[in-house]
Coordinates of C-alpha atoms in Angstrom, one line a residue:
M1 CA 0.0 0.0 0.1
V2 CA 1.3 3.4 -1.0
S3 CA 0.1 6.8 -1.3
A4 CA -1.8 7.1 -4.5
P5 CA 0.6 8.0 -7.3
P6 CA 0.1 11.2 -9.3
G7 CA -1.8 10.9 -12.6
S8 CA 0.5 9.4 -15.1
Q9 CA 0.4 7.2 -18.2
I10 CA 2.6 4.2 -19.2
A11 CA 3.5 6.2 -22.2
P12 CA 2.7 9.9 -23.1
L13 CA -0.8 10.1 -24.8
P14 CA -1.0 11.5 -28.3
T15 CA -0.8 15.3 -28.6
N16 CA -2.5 15.8 -32.0
L17 CA -6.0 14.6 -30.9
P18 CA -8.9 16.2 -32.6
F19 CA -10.6 16.6 -29.3
R20 CA -9.7 17.9 -25.7
L21 CA -9.4 15.4 -22.8
V22 CA -11.5 16.6 -19.9
S23 CA -11.2 13.9 -17.3
K24 CA -8.8 11.3 -15.7
T25 CA -9.5 7.6 -16.1
I26 CA -13.2 6.8 -16.0
G27 CA -12.8 3.1 -17.0
Q28 CA -10.0 0.6 -17.7
G29 CA -9.3 -2.6 -19.6
A30 CA -5.8 -4.0 -19.4
Y31 CA -3.6 -2.0 -21.7
A32 CA -6.5 0.3 -22.3
S33 CA -8.0 3.3 -20.3
I34 CA -11.0 5.5 -21.0
R35 CA -11.3 9.2 -20.5
K36 CA -13.9 11.8 -21.3
A37 CA -13.3 14.3 -24.2
V38 CA -15.0 17.3 -25.8
P39 CA -14.5 19.1 -29.1
H40 CA -11.9 21.8 -29.1
N41 CA -13.3 25.1 -27.9
A42 CA -16.6 23.6 -26.9
S43 CA -18.0 22.0 -23.8
K44 CA -20.0 19.3 -25.5
P45 CA -20.8 16.8 -26.6
I46 CA -18.9 14.9 -24.1
I47 CA -17.5 11.5 -25.5
A48 CA -15.4 8.7 -24.4
I49 CA -11.9 7.9 -25.7
K50 CA -10.4 4.5 -25.4
F51 CA -6.6 4.6 -25.4
I52 CA -5.0 1.2 -26.2
N53 CA -1.3 1.0 -25.3
K54 CA 0.3 -0.8 -28.4
E55 CA 3.7 -1.7 -26.8
H56 CA 2.0 -3.3 -23.8
A57 CA -0.6 -5.1 -25.9
F58 CA 2.3 -6.6 -28.1
R59 CA 4.5 -7.4 -25.2
T60 CA 1.9 -9.5 -23.5
G61 CA 1.6 -11.5 -26.7
R62 CA -2.2 -11.6 -26.6
L63 CA -3.1 -8.6 -28.9
T64 CA -1.8 -7.9 -32.3
A65 CA -2.2 -4.8 -34.4
K66 CA -4.6 -6.9 -36.6
Q67 CA -6.7 -7.8 -33.7
I68 CA -7.0 -4.1 -32.6
Q69 CA -8.1 -3.2 -36.1
M70 CA -10.5 -5.9 -36.1
E71 CA -12.2 -4.5 -33.1
I72 CA -12.5 -1.2 -34.8
V73 CA -13.6 -2.6 -38.1
L74 CA -16.4 -4.7 -36.6
H75 CA -17.5 -1.9 -34.3
K76 CA -17.7 0.5 -37.3
H77 CA -19.5 -2.1 -39.3
L78 CA -22.4 -2.1 -36.7
G79 CA -23.2 1.5 -37.2
K80 CA -25.8 3.1 -34.9
H81 CA -28.1 1.2 -32.8
A82 CA -30.0 2.5 -29.7
N83 CA -28.6 -0.2 -27.4
I84 CA -25.1 -0.4 -28.7
I85 CA -22.3 2.1 -27.8
H86 CA -21.7 4.0 -31.1
L87 CA -18.1 4.3 -32.5
L88 CA -17.5 7.8 -33.5
G89 CA -14.0 7.6 -34.9
N90 CA -10.5 6.3 -34.3
G91 CA -6.8 7.2 -34.9
E92 CA -3.3 6.2 -33.8
D93 CA 0.4 7.3 -33.3
A94 CA 3.5 5.2 -32.6
L95 CA 2.5 4.4 -29.1
W96 CA -1.3 4.4 -28.9
T97 CA -4.4 3.5 -30.8
W98 CA -7.4 5.5 -29.8
I99 CA -11.1 4.9 -30.3
A100 CA -13.8 7.7 -29.9
M101 CA -17.0 6.3 -28.7
E102 CA -20.5 7.6 -27.4
L103 CA -20.2 8.2 -23.7
A104 CA -22.4 6.0 -21.5
E105 CA -23.6 8.7 -19.1
G106 CA -25.4 6.4 -16.8
G107 CA -22.3 4.2 -15.9
D108 CA -22.3 0.5 -15.3
L109 CA -25.8 -1.2 -15.1
F110 CA -24.5 -4.0 -12.6
D111 CA -22.9 -1.5 -10.5
K112 CA -26.4 -0.5 -9.6
I113 CA -27.7 -3.9 -8.9
E114 CA -27.6 -5.4 -5.3
A115 CA -25.4 -8.4 -5.1
D116 CA -27.3 -11.7 -4.2
E117 CA -30.6 -9.7 -4.5
G118 CA -31.0 -8.8 -8.2
V119 CA -33.9 -6.6 -9.5
G120 CA -37.6 -7.2 -9.8
E121 CA -39.2 -8.8 -13.0
D122 CA -40.0 -5.5 -14.6
I123 CA -36.5 -4.1 -14.4
A124 CA -35.1 -7.4 -15.5
H125 CA -37.3 -7.7 -18.3
L126 CA -36.6 -4.1 -19.6
Y127 CA -32.7 -4.7 -19.6
F128 CA -33.1 -8.2 -20.9
S129 CA -35.4 -7.0 -23.8
Q130 CA -32.8 -4.2 -24.7
L131 CA -29.9 -6.7 -24.5
I132 CA -31.7 -9.0 -26.9
S133 CA -32.5 -6.0 -29.2
A134 CA -28.7 -5.2 -29.3
V135 CA -27.6 -8.8 -30.0
A136 CA -30.4 -9.5 -32.6
Y137 CA -29.1 -6.3 -34.5
M138 CA -25.5 -7.4 -34.1
H139 CA -26.4 -10.9 -35.5
S140 CA -28.3 -9.4 -38.3
M141 CA -25.1 -7.7 -39.3
G142 CA -23.3 -11.0 -39.2
V143 CA -21.3 -10.1 -36.0
A144 CA -21.3 -12.0 -32.7
H145 CA -20.2 -10.4 -29.4
R146 CA -18.6 -13.3 -27.7
D147 CA -18.0 -11.5 -24.5
I148 CA -21.5 -10.7 -23.1
K149 CA -21.3 -10.1 -19.3
P150 CA -22.0 -7.5 -16.7
E151 CA -18.8 -5.6 -17.3
N152 CA -19.8 -4.9 -20.8
V153 CA -23.3 -3.6 -20.1
L154 CA -23.6 0.1 -19.7
L155 CA -26.4 2.8 -19.3
S156 CA -27.3 6.0 -21.2
A157 CA -28.2 9.0 -19.2
E158 CA -31.8 8.0 -19.5
G159 CA -31.2 4.5 -18.1
D160 CA -31.3 2.6 -21.4
L161 CA -29.0 -0.4 -21.8
K162 CA -25.7 0.1 -24.1
L163 CA -23.7 -2.9 -25.0
S164 CA -20.0 -2.2 -25.2
D165 CA -16.5 -3.7 -25.7
F166 CA -16.2 -5.5 -29.0
G167 CA -12.5 -6.7 -28.5
L168 CA -13.7 -10.3 -28.8
A169 CA -16.4 -9.7 -31.5
A170 CA -16.2 -12.0 -34.6
L171 CA -17.8 -12.0 -38.0
F172 CA -19.8 -15.2 -38.2
K173 CA -21.7 -14.5 -41.3
K174 CA -20.5 -12.8 -44.6
D175 CA -22.3 -12.8 -47.9
G176 CA -24.9 -15.1 -46.5
Q177 CA -22.2 -17.7 -45.7
L178 CA -22.0 -18.9 -42.1
R179 CA -18.5 -19.6 -40.5
L180 CA -17.5 -21.2 -37.2
C181 CA -15.2 -19.7 -34.8
N182 CA -12.2 -21.7 -33.0
S183 CA -10.9 -19.3 -30.4
V184 CA -11.5 -20.2 -26.9
C185 CA -12.5 -17.0 -25.3
G186 CA -15.1 -15.3 -22.9
S187 CA -15.6 -15.2 -19.2
P188 CA -16.2 -18.7 -17.6
P189 CA -19.4 -17.9 -15.8
Y190 CA -21.0 -16.6 -19.0
I191 CA -19.3 -18.9 -21.5
A192 CA -21.2 -21.5 -23.5
P193 CA -20.2 -25.1 -22.7
E194 CA -19.4 -26.1 -26.2
I195 CA -16.5 -23.6 -26.1
V196 CA -15.1 -25.0 -22.9
S197 CA -15.6 -28.8 -23.7
G198 CA -14.3 -28.7 -27.2
R199 CA -11.3 -30.7 -28.1
R200 CA -7.9 -28.9 -28.3
S201 CA -5.2 -31.1 -29.7
K202 CA -3.0 -28.5 -31.3
R203 CA -3.3 -25.4 -29.1
A204 CA -4.8 -24.8 -25.7
D205 CA -6.7 -21.8 -26.9
V206 CA -7.9 -23.2 -30.3
L207 CA -10.7 -25.7 -30.8
D208 CA -10.4 -28.6 -33.3
V209 CA -13.9 -28.2 -34.2
G210 CA -15.4 -24.7 -34.4
Y211 CA -18.6 -23.3 -32.7
A212 CA -21.5 -21.0 -33.8
A213 CA -20.6 -17.8 -32.1
N214 CA -24.1 -16.3 -32.4
I215 CA -25.5 -19.4 -30.6
C216 CA -23.0 -18.9 -27.8
D217 CA -24.2 -15.3 -27.4
I218 CA -27.7 -16.6 -26.7
W219 CA -26.3 -18.8 -23.9
S220 CA -24.4 -15.7 -22.4
C221 CA -27.7 -13.6 -22.6
G222 CA -29.5 -16.4 -20.6
V223 CA -26.8 -16.2 -17.8
V224 CA -27.1 -12.4 -17.7
L225 CA -30.9 -12.7 -17.3
F226 CA -30.3 -15.0 -14.4
V227 CA -27.9 -12.6 -12.7
L228 CA -30.4 -9.6 -13.2
L229 CA -33.1 -11.7 -11.4
V230 CA -31.0 -13.1 -8.5
G231 CA -27.8 -11.1 -8.2
N232 CA -25.6 -14.0 -8.8
T233 CA -24.4 -16.4 -11.5
P234 CA -26.0 -19.9 -11.8
W235 CA -22.5 -21.5 -11.7
D236 CA -18.8 -20.6 -11.8
E237 CA -18.2 -22.3 -15.1
P238 CA -20.1 -24.6 -17.4
T239 CA -18.1 -27.8 -16.6
T240 CA -18.4 -30.8 -14.2
R241 CA -16.0 -29.0 -12.0
S242 CA -18.9 -26.8 -11.0
A243 CA -21.3 -28.6 -8.7
E244 CA -24.2 -26.3 -9.6
F245 CA -23.7 -26.9 -13.4
K246 CA -23.2 -30.7 -12.9
E247 CA -26.6 -30.9 -11.2
Y248 CA -28.2 -28.6 -13.8
V249 CA -27.1 -31.1 -16.5
E250 CA -27.9 -34.2 -14.6
T251 CA -31.5 -33.0 -13.9
G252 CA -32.1 -31.7 -17.4
G253 CA -32.4 -28.2 -16.0
H254 CA -34.8 -29.1 -13.2
T255 CA -32.1 -28.3 -10.6
M256 CA -33.1 -27.9 -6.8
D257 CA -30.4 -25.1 -6.4
E258 CA -31.9 -22.4 -4.1
L259 CA -31.2 -19.7 -6.6
W260 CA -33.3 -21.3 -9.3
Q261 CA -36.1 -22.0 -6.8
Q262 CA -36.5 -18.1 -6.4
L263 CA -37.6 -17.8 -10.0
P264 CA -41.2 -18.0 -11.4
S265 CA -41.9 -20.9 -13.7
D266 CA -42.3 -18.8 -16.9
I267 CA -38.8 -17.4 -16.4
V268 CA -37.4 -20.7 -15.7
S269 CA -39.0 -22.1 -18.9
L270 CA -37.2 -19.2 -20.9
L271 CA -33.9 -19.8 -19.1
R272 CA -34.0 -23.6 -19.7
G273 CA -34.5 -22.9 -23.5
M274 CA -31.7 -20.5 -23.7
L275 CA -29.3 -22.6 -21.5
K276 CA -29.7 -25.9 -23.4
V277 CA -26.3 -27.6 -23.3
D278 CA -26.7 -28.9 -26.8
P279 CA -26.5 -25.7 -29.1
Q280 CA -28.6 -27.5 -31.7
E281 CA -31.5 -27.4 -29.2
R282 CA -30.9 -23.9 -27.7
F283 CA -33.5 -21.3 -28.3
T284 CA -33.0 -19.1 -31.3
L285 CA -33.5 -15.4 -31.0
D286 CA -36.9 -15.7 -32.6
E287 CA -37.8 -18.3 -29.9
V288 CA -36.6 -16.0 -27.2
R289 CA -38.6 -13.0 -28.7
T290 CA -41.9 -15.0 -28.9
H291 CA -41.6 -16.5 -25.5
P292 CA -44.6 -15.5 -23.2
W293 CA -42.4 -14.1 -20.6
F294 CA -40.4 -11.9 -23.2
T295 CA -43.7 -10.7 -24.6
R296 CA -45.2 -9.6 -21.3
K297 CA -46.4 -6.1 -20.6
N298 CA -43.8 -3.9 -18.8
P299 CA -44.6 -0.4 -17.5
Y300 CA -40.9 0.5 -18.0
L301 CA -40.8 -0.5 -21.6
T302 CA -42.1 1.7 -24.5
P303 CA -43.4 0.2 -27.7
S304 CA -40.1 1.2 -29.3
G305 CA -38.1 -0.6 -26.6
M306 CA -37.0 2.4 -24.7
N307 CA -37.1 3.2 -21.1
A308 CA -40.7 4.5 -20.5
N309 CA -40.0 6.1 -17.0
P310 CA -36.3 6.9 -16.3
I311 CA -36.8 8.8 -12.9
G312 CA -39.2 6.0 -11.7
L313 CA -36.8 3.3 -12.8
A314 CA -33.7 5.0 -11.2
T315 CA -35.7 5.6 -7.9
Q316 CA -36.6 2.0 -7.7
M317 CA -33.2 0.8 -8.4
L318 CA -31.6 3.1 -5.8
S319 CA -34.1 1.9 -3.2
Q320 CA -33.0 -1.7 -3.7
L321 CA -29.3 -0.9 -3.0
R322 CA -29.2 -1.7 0.7
I323 CA -26.5 -2.8 3.2
D324 CA -27.9 -4.7 6.2
F325 CA -25.6 -4.0 9.1
S326 CA -27.3 -6.8 11.2
R327 CA -25.8 -9.4 8.8
P328 CA -22.2 -10.7 9.1
P329 CA -19.9 -10.4 5.9
T330 CA -19.3 -13.4 3.6
Q331 CA -16.0 -14.6 2.8
S332 CA -16.6 -14.9 -1.0
Q333 CA -13.3 -13.5 -2.2
R334 CA -9.8 -14.9 -1.9
G335 CA -6.8 -12.6 -2.2
F336 CA -3.2 -12.6 -3.3
S337 CA -0.5 -11.7 -0.8
Q338 CA 1.4 -8.7 -1.6
D339 CA 4.7 -7.0 -0.3
T340 CA 4.7 -3.5 1.0
N341 CA 5.4 -2.2 -2.6
G342 CA 2.3 -3.8 -3.9
D343 CA 4.1 -6.5 -5.9
D344 CA 2.4 -9.9 -6.0
D345 CA 4.1 -12.8 -4.0
D346 CA 1.9 -15.5 -5.4
A347 CA 0.1 -14.2 -8.4
M348 CA 0.5 -17.4 -10.3
D349 CA -1.7 -19.2 -7.7
I350 CA -4.9 -18.2 -9.6
D351 CA -5.3 -16.4 -12.9
T352 CA -6.2 -12.9 -12.5
D353 CA -7.3 -12.1 -16.0
P354 CA -11.1 -11.5 -15.8
R355 CA -11.4 -13.3 -19.2
R356 CA -9.6 -16.3 -18.1
S357 CA -10.0 -19.1 -15.5
S358 CA -7.5 -21.2 -13.8
A359 CA -10.0 -24.1 -14.1
I360 CA -10.4 -23.6 -17.9
T361 CA -6.9 -24.0 -19.4
L362 CA -5.7 -21.1 -21.3
L363 CA -8.7 -19.2 -22.5
S364 CA -7.5 -16.7 -25.1
S365 CA -8.0 -13.1 -24.2
T366 CA -7.6 -9.8 -26.0
Q367 CA -7.5 -7.9 -22.7
P368 CA -5.2 -9.5 -20.2
E369 CA -4.8 -8.2 -16.8
T370 CA -2.4 -5.3 -16.5
P371 CA 0.6 -5.9 -14.1
S372 CA 0.0 -3.7 -11.1
A373 CA 3.3 -1.9 -11.6
E374 CA 2.0 -0.5 -14.8
T375 CA -1.4 0.4 -13.8
P376 CA -1.3 4.2 -13.2
F377 CA -3.8 5.3 -10.4
D378 CA -5.3 8.4 -12.1
W379 CA -9.1 7.8 -11.8
E380 CA -11.5 10.5 -11.9
R381 CA -13.1 11.3 -8.6
P382 CA -16.8 11.5 -8.5
P383 CA -18.2 15.2 -8.3
R384 CA -18.6 16.1 -4.6
L385 CA -21.3 18.3 -3.3
S386 CA -20.2 21.9 -2.8
S387 CA -18.9 22.6 0.7
H388 CA -20.2 25.3 3.1
D389 CA -18.6 26.9 6.1
G390 CA -19.4 27.4 9.7
I391 CA -20.2 24.0 11.4
S392 CA -18.6 22.4 14.5
A393 CA -16.6 19.3 14.1
S394 CA -17.7 17.9 17.6
Q395 CA -18.8 14.3 18.0
P396 CA -20.5 12.3 20.6
T397 CA -18.1 10.9 23.2
T398 CA -20.2 8.0 24.5
N399 CA -20.2 4.4 23.6
N400 CA -16.6 4.4 22.8
T401 CA -14.7 1.3 21.8
A402 CA -10.9 0.7 21.6
Y403 CA -9.0 -0.4 18.6
R404 CA -5.1 -1.1 19.0
G405 CA -4.9 1.5 21.6
Q406 CA -7.0 4.1 19.8
T407 CA -10.4 5.1 21.0
I408 CA -13.1 5.0 18.4
S409 CA -15.8 7.7 19.2
S410 CA -19.2 6.7 18.1
T411 CA -19.8 7.7 14.6
P412 CA -22.6 10.2 14.6
C413 CA -25.7 9.7 12.4
M414 CA -26.4 12.5 10.1
S415 CA -29.3 13.7 12.3
Q416 CA -26.5 14.7 14.9
L417 CA -24.7 16.9 12.4
P418 CA -25.6 20.5 11.8
A419 CA -28.7 21.1 9.7
S420 CA -26.6 22.6 6.8
T421 CA -24.4 19.5 6.6
Q422 CA -27.4 17.2 6.9
D423 CA -29.0 19.0 3.9
M424 CA -25.9 18.6 1.8
L425 CA -25.3 14.9 2.6
S426 CA -28.8 14.1 2.1
Q427 CA -28.3 15.0 -1.6
D428 CA -25.5 12.3 -1.9
P429 CA -27.3 9.1 -3.4
S430 CA -24.6 6.8 -2.0
M431 CA -25.9 7.7 1.5
T432 CA -29.2 6.0 1.1
Q433 CA -27.7 2.5 0.8
F434 CA -26.9 2.8 4.5
S435 CA -30.4 3.7 5.7
Q436 CA -32.2 0.7 7.3
T437 CA -35.5 2.0 6.0
P438 CA -35.9 1.5 2.3
G439 CA -36.8 4.6 0.3
V440 CA -35.4 7.5 -1.7
P441 CA -35.7 11.2 -0.4
L442 CA -38.2 13.1 -2.4
T443 CA -35.8 15.8 -3.1
F444 CA -34.0 13.3 -5.4
T445 CA -37.0 12.8 -7.6
Q446 CA -38.5 16.2 -7.4
A447 CA -35.6 18.0 -9.0
A448 CA -34.7 15.1 -11.4
R449 CA -34.9 15.4 -15.1
K450 CA -33.3 12.2 -16.1
F451 CA -32.3 8.9 -14.9
A452 CA -28.6 9.9 -13.9
D453 CA -30.1 12.7 -11.8
V454 CA -31.3 10.1 -9.3
L455 CA -28.9 7.2 -9.9
P456 CA -25.6 8.7 -10.9
S457 CA -23.0 7.3 -13.3
Y458 CA -20.3 7.0 -10.7
S459 CA -20.0 3.9 -8.4
M460 CA -22.0 3.5 -5.2
A461 CA -19.1 1.8 -3.7
R462 CA -18.2 4.5 -1.3
F463 CA -18.8 5.7 2.2
I464 CA -18.0 8.8 4.4
S465 CA -16.3 8.8 7.8
P466 CA -15.6 11.4 10.3
H467 CA -12.7 9.5 11.7
P468 CA -8.9 10.2 10.9
L469 CA -6.6 8.3 8.6
S470 CA -4.6 6.9 11.6
L471 CA -7.8 5.0 12.5
L472 CA -9.4 4.2 9.2
V473 CA -6.3 2.7 7.5
P474 CA -5.6 0.0 10.1
L475 CA -9.3 -0.8 10.4
L476 CA -9.7 -1.3 6.6
L477 CA -6.5 -3.4 6.5
A478 CA -7.8 -5.5 9.3
A479 CA -11.1 -5.9 7.4
L480 CA -9.3 -7.1 4.2
H481 CA -7.3 -9.7 6.3
R482 CA -10.6 -10.9 7.9
L483 CA -12.0 -11.3 4.4
G484 CA -8.9 -13.4 3.4
I485 CA -7.5 -10.6 1.3
P486 CA -3.9 -10.1 2.4
A487 CA -2.7 -6.5 2.4
P488 CA 0.6 -5.1 3.5
A489 CA 1.3 -3.2 6.7
L490 CA 1.8 0.5 6.4
S491 CA 5.2 1.8 7.7
Q492 CA 5.3 4.8 10.0
Q493 CA 6.9 6.8 7.2
Q494 CA 4.1 5.9 4.8
M495 CA 1.5 6.8 7.4
E496 CA 3.0 10.1 8.0
E497 CA 3.1 10.8 4.3
A498 CA -0.5 9.7 3.8
E499 CA -1.5 12.1 6.6
R500 CA 0.4 15.0 5.1
S501 CA -1.2 14.4 1.7
G502 CA -4.6 13.4 3.0
K503 CA -4.8 10.5 0.6
V504 CA -3.8 7.0 0.5
S505 CA -4.5 4.0 -1.8
I506 CA -4.7 0.3 -1.0
R507 CA -4.3 -1.9 -4.0
V508 CA -6.4 -5.1 -3.8
K509 CA -5.8 -8.0 -6.0
M510 CA -8.0 -11.0 -5.5
A511 CA -10.1 -13.9 -6.9
D512 CA -13.8 -13.4 -6.4
G513 CA -16.2 -16.1 -5.3
R514 CA -16.2 -17.7 -8.8
K515 CA -12.4 -17.8 -9.0
Q516 CA -12.2 -14.9 -11.5
G517 CA -10.0 -11.9 -11.2
L518 CA -11.1 -8.9 -9.3
N519 CA -8.8 -5.9 -8.9
G520 CA -8.8 -2.4 -7.8
H521 CA -8.1 0.2 -5.1
V522 CA -9.5 1.3 -1.8
V523 CA -8.9 4.9 -1.8
I524 CA -9.1 7.2 1.3
E525 CA -9.2 10.9 0.6
K526 CA -9.9 13.9 2.7
A527 CA -13.4 15.5 1.9
V528 CA -14.5 18.8 3.4
Y529 CA -18.3 19.3 4.2
D530 CA -19.3 22.8 5.5
G531 CA -15.7 23.6 6.2
V532 CA -15.2 20.4 8.3
G533 CA -12.9 17.6 7.3
Y534 CA -14.2 14.1 6.8
H535 CA -12.8 11.1 4.8
E536 CA -14.3 9.7 1.8
V537 CA -13.5 5.9 1.2
R538 CA -13.9 4.8 -2.4
F539 CA -13.7 1.4 -3.8
V540 CA -12.4 1.9 -7.4
K541 CA -12.7 -1.2 -9.5
A542 CA -10.1 -1.6 -12.3
S543 CA -11.2 -5.0 -13.6
G544 CA -13.6 -7.7 -12.8
D545 CA -17.4 -8.3 -12.3
P546 CA -19.3 -5.3 -11.0
L547 CA -21.6 -7.4 -8.8
E548 CA -18.5 -9.2 -7.2
W549 CA -17.0 -5.9 -6.6
R550 CA -20.3 -4.7 -5.0
R551 CA -20.2 -7.7 -2.8
F552 CA -16.6 -7.1 -1.8
F553 CA -17.6 -3.4 -1.0
K554 CA -20.4 -4.6 1.2
N555 CA -18.4 -7.1 3.0
V556 CA -15.6 -4.4 3.9
V557 CA -18.4 -2.1 5.1
L558 CA -19.9 -4.7 7.3
C559 CA -16.4 -5.3 8.9
V560 CA -15.9 -1.5 9.6
G561 CA -19.5 -0.5 10.1
D562 CA -18.7 1.6 13.3
V563 CA -16.9 4.2 11.3
V564 CA -19.4 4.6 8.6
L565 CA -21.4 7.7 8.5
R566 CA -25.1 6.7 8.2
P567 CA -28.5 8.4 7.9
S568 CA -30.7 8.5 10.9

């Protein structure tokens, strides 16, 4: 763990760009990072620019210049569709390839879904319908996505689904002729079984007999629907190594798994059709779109397939994000030990590439995990509410507990703070997840004009604390150890530097509950509200599944709940 390094890049970004960069990193692949940009001498439109580091991509040996160009060509070939991120342009210099894209102003969809809870049928139906619309359009253009999973599902400012990331896309039909794909690729929880089980006698990442990539997309869409509904995947991977998948196969889809038991029979009927192990028996897109559950009425869905009630939808989704402090944390992640410099001691124990699995030998990947030493920490900070002056920093002194010689004063509820601070913090959407009474303040919805006004694009994985760094840092480190995620101790010199700068970053590198890579930072930064210093603790995901990151955040919060500022 070290103080967060200054904003930097592996190599200098291009200087002759036809736009002006206006943010730090807002998203990250492996050798790629995404920033916001606007036209020169203008404030809009705001677009997203994906910068791909050529040297790093080449050095890893997993991405060639031809593959980068294939992503651009196929994305450009798709043109414009309401549920697909639109490619606006591209360019390159000696070090970088850049791709200009429509900005998904609503952020990540699955960052806004409660882990292990999911969403109601209406919301799941809306987003599943839009996902199928995007995939059906792609398939009509002869393109299969091959990497449909939560990480690649974004939202517009109005809360409509936007499918992204075409790094693994493939042309499966050209001039009316179908072709099979042979590359082993995808994320194990979402990958179709025919890709995993295929014979590989020549190379571990190439199948002897190809698969129909468009039919594999249907399988992945089925898993995404399951995740929307229950907040978890049905299995870790579609092999007999997964007990859940093995039972699903042995029972012909009539599994007694408790997650499946939560689902209504008409949804189970659709899922069984989409998750047929034999691709020849799997539902076609036409069969999906004519299924009774798919054609059901939905108050959130317009006849044209768009979000009919952006503010109502955002309000409902925000009210479902809830952390129950009465429940203990669950140890669903397994970490890598690190030394005090953040280097991995046993990074080979499990594959950290979110597109690869240690259980599935050598899945090919066009976006391997970036080594931690080459990942610059320059993430954009969420906009914070404007501060005011004139409040007292006093705190209650009762109900104190001790931690390693330090006394933890009871963290005040918002109602114990001055009225001006309460008013300001009540406008922070992330505070609602800590309330034990479900609901969203009326002030959110009364002033809202679009989905993102209620449910913002930035991650809800954050909390505010009135306690000092000297207390928060050891508490967070202890929480990580309790969850099985080793983190290095902080030297006195490092602690002194962190307190001087008011900022510290703890790098976390782990495998999630499904043995997939989950990586990012826990960042503690000073925040001033009404002239009084607090600390904002943000959980910044660099790579991995958004729901698993949400689960990790919740577990840490449950471990350190006494220092989290909460609503009354």
